[in-house]
mmCIF file of C-alpha atoms in Angstrom:
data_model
loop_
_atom_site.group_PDB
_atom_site.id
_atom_site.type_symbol
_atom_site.label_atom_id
_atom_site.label_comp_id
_atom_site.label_asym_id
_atom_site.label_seq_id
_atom_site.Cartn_x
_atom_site.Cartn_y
_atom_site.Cartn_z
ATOM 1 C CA UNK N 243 0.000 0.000 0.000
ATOM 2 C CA UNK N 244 2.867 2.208 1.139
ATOM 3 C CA UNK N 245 4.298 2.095 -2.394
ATOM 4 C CA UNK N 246 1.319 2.324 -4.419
ATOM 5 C CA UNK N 247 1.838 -1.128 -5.883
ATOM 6 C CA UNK N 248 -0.825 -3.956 -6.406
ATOM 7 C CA UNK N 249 -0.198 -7.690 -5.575
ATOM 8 C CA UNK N 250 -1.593 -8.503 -9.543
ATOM 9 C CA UNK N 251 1.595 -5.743 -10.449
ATOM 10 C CA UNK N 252 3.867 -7.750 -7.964
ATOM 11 C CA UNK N 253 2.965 -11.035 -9.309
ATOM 12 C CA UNK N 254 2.926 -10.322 -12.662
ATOM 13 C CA UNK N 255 6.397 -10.005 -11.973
ATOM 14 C CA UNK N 256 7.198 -12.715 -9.522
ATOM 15 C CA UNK N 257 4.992 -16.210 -9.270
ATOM 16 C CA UNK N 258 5.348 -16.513 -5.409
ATOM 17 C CA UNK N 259 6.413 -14.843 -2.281
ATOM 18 C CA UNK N 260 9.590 -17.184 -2.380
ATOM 19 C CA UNK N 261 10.137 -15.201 -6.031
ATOM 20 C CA UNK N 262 9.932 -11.960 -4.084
ATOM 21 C CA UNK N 263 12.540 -13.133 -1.498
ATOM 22 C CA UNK N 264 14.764 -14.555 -4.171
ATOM 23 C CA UNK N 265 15.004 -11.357 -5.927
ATOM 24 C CA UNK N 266 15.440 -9.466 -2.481
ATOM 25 C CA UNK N 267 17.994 -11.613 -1.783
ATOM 26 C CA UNK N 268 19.732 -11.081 -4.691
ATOM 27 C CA UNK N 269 19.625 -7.620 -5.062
ATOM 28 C CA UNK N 270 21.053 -7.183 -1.454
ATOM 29 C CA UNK N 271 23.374 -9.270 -2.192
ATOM 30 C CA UNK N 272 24.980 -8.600 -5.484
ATOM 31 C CA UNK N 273 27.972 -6.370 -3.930
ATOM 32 C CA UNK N 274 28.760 -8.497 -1.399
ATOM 33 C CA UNK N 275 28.882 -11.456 -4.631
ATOM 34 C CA UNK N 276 31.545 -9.260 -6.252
ATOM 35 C CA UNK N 277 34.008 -8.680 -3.354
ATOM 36 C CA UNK N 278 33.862 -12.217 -2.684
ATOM 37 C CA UNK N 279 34.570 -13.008 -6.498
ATOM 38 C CA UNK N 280 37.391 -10.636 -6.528
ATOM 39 C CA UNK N 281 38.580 -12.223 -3.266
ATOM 40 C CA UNK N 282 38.324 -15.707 -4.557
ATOM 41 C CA UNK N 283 40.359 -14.151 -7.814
ATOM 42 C CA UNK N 284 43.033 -12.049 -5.558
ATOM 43 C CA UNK N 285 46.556 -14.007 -6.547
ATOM 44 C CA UNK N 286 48.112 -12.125 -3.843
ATOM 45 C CA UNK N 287 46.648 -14.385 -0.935
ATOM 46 C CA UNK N 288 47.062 -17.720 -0.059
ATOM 47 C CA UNK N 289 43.808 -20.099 0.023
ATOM 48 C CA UNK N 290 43.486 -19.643 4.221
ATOM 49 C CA UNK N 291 44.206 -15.428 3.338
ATOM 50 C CA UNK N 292 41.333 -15.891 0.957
ATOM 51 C CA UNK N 293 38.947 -17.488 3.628
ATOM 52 C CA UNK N 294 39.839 -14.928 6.275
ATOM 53 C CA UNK N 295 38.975 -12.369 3.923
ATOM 54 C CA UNK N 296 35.455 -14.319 2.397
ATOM 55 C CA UNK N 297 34.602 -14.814 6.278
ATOM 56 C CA UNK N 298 35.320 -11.253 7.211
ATOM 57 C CA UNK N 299 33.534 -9.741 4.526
ATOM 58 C CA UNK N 300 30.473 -12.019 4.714
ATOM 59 C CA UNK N 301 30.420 -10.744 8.849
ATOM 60 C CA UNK N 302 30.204 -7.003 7.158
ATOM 61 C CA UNK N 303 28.007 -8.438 4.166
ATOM 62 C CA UNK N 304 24.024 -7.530 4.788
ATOM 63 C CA UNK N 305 23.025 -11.018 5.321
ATOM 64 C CA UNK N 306 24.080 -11.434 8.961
ATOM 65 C CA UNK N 307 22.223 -7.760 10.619
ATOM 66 C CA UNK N 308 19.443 -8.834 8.517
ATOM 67 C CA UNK N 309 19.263 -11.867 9.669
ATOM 68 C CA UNK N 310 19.345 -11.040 12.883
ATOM 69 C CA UNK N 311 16.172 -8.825 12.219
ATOM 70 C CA UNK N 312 13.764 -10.999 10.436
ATOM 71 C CA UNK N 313 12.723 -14.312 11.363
ATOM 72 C CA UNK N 314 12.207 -16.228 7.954
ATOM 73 C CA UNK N 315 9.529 -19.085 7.161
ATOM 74 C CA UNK N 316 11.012 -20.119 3.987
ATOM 75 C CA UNK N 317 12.223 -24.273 4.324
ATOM 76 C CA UNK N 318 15.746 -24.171 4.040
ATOM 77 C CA UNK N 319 15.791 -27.460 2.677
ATOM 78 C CA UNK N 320 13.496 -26.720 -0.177
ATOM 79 C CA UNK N 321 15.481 -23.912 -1.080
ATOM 80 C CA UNK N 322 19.451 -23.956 -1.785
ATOM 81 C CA UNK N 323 19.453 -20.413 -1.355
ATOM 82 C CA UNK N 324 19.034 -20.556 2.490
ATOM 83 C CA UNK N 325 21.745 -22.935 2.642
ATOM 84 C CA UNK N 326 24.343 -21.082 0.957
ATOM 85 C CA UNK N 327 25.173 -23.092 -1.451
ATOM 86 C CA UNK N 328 25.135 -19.793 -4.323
ATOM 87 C CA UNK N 329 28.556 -19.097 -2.701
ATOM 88 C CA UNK N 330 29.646 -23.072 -3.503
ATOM 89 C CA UNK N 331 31.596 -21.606 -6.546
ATOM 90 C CA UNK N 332 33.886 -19.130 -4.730
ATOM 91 C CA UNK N 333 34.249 -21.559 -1.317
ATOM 92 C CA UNK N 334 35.006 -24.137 -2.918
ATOM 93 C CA UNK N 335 37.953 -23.215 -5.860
ATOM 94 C CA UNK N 336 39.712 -21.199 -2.925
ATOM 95 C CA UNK N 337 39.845 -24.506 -0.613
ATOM 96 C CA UNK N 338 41.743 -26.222 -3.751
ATOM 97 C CA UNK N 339 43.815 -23.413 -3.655
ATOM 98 C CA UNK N 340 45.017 -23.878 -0.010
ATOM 99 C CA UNK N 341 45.140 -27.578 -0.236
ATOM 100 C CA UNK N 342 47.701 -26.396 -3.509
ATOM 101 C CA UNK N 343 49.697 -24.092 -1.183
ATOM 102 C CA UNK N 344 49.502 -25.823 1.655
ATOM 103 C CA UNK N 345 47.395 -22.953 4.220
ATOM 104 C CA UNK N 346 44.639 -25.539 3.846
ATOM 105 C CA UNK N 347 44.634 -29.177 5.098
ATOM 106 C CA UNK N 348 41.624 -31.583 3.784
ATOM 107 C CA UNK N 349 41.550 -34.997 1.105
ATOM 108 C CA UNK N 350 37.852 -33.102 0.777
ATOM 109 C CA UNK N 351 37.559 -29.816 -0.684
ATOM 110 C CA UNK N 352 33.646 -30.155 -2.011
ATOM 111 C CA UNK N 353 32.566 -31.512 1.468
ATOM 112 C CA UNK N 354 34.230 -29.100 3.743
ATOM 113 C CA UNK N 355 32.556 -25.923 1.363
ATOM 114 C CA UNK N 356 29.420 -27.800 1.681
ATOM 115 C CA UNK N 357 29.894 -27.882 5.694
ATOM 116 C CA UNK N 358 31.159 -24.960 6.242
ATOM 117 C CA UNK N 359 28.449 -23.443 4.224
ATOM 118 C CA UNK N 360 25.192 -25.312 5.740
ATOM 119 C CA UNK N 361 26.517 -24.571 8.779
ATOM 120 C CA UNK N 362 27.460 -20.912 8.869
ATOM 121 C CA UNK N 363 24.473 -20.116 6.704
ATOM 122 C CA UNK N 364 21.952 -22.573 9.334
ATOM 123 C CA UNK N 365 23.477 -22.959 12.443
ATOM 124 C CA UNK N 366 25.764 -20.045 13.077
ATOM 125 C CA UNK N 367 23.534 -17.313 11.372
ATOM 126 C CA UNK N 368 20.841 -15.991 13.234
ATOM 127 C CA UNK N 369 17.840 -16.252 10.331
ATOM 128 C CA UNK N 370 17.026 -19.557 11.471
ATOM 129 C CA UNK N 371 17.474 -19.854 15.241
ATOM 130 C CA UNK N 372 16.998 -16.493 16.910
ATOM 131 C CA UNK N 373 19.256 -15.791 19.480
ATOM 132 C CA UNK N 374 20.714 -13.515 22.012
ATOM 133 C CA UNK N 375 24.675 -12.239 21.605
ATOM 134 C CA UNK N 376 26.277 -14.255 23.798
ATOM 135 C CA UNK N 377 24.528 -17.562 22.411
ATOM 136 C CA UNK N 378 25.605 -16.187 18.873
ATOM 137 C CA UNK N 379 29.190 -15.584 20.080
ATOM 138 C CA UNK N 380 29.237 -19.642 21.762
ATOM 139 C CA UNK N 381 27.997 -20.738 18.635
ATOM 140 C CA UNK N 382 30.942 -18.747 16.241
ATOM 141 C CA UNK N 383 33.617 -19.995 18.863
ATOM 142 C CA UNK N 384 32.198 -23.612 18.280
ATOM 143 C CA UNK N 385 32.679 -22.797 14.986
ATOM 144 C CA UNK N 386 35.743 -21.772 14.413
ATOM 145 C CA UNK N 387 36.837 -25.042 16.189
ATOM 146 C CA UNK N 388 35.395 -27.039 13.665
ATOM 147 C CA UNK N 389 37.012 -24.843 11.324
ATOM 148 C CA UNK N 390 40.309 -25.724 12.777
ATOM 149 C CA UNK N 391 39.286 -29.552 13.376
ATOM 150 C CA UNK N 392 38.306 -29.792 9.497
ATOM 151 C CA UNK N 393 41.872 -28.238 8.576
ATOM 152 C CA UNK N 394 41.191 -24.982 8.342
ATOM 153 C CA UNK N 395 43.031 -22.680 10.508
ATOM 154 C CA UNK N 396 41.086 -19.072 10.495
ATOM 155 C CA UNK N 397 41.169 -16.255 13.466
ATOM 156 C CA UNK N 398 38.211 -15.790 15.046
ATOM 157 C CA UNK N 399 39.887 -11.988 16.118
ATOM 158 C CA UNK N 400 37.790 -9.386 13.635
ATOM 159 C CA UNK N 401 34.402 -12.218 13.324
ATOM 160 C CA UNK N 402 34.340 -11.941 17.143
ATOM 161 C CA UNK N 403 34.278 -7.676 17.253
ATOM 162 C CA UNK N 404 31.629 -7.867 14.722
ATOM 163 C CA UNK N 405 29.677 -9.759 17.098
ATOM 164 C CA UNK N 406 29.571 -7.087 19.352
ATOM 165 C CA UNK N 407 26.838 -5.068 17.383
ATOM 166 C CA UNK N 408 24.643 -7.821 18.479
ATOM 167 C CA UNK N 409 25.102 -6.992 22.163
#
């Protein structure tokens, strides 16, 4: 109403509500997409500099205050989307690249993106299991030990200040 837009002018544009979201979704996150692509692409850093850098950005990216704001219905498990798995293409490469340089120890590069992607994007973020700051911060230092259990050895130092908005 606020915009002066009909739901037959939405959906002629978009089939469902999950459409809508998509497209939200996408929009809000198109410049975060590029920094990460130009990280992934960056042949200055080595493949645990590049995962610092994806997991730092993604902590200034809009998805995680969003998240934190709006409780969403979507089924996670219907969707890809809510899993992260859009971001399997840049996790994924820079993992082969550590395993190449040696910053990154695993025999299973597609299965630790596809971990550490379900669970940052399910378990750590706040979209689908509301929390308070100091559950949120447990839950990133858990984290960050499987991180470092799976072979990959990142800082928690600048992910853990950005946690602090959430106070």
């Amino acid at each position: 109403d606020q915009l002066d837009v009909t739901k037959g002018a939405v959906y002629h544009h978009f089939k469902s509500k999950e459409d809508i979201l998509d497209a939200a979704i996408d929009r809000e996150s198109e410049p975060l997409m590029r920094l990460l692509v130009e990280i992934r692409d960056d042949p200055r850093m080595t493949g645990l500099e590049k995962m610092q850098a994806l997991f730092e950005a993604s902590m200034n990216g809009p998805q995680l205050p969003l998240s934190a704001e709006v409780a969403m219905a979507p089924d996670p498990v219907r969707n890809s989307r809510f899993l992260g798995m859009q971001y399997q293409s840049i996790v994924e490469p820079i993992i082969r690249e550590g395993m190449a340089d040696g910053t990154i120890r695993t025999e299973h590069p597609q299965e630790m993106a596809e971990v550490i992607l379900m669970l940052a994007n399910l378990w750590v973020s706040p979209a689908f299991r509301m929390t308070d700051a100091e559950s949120l911060r447990r839950r990133m230092d858990y984290y960050v030990e499987l991180l470092h259990l799976m072979g990959l050895d990142v800082q928690p130092g600048h992910i853990a200040g950005m946690l602090e908005e959430f106070r």
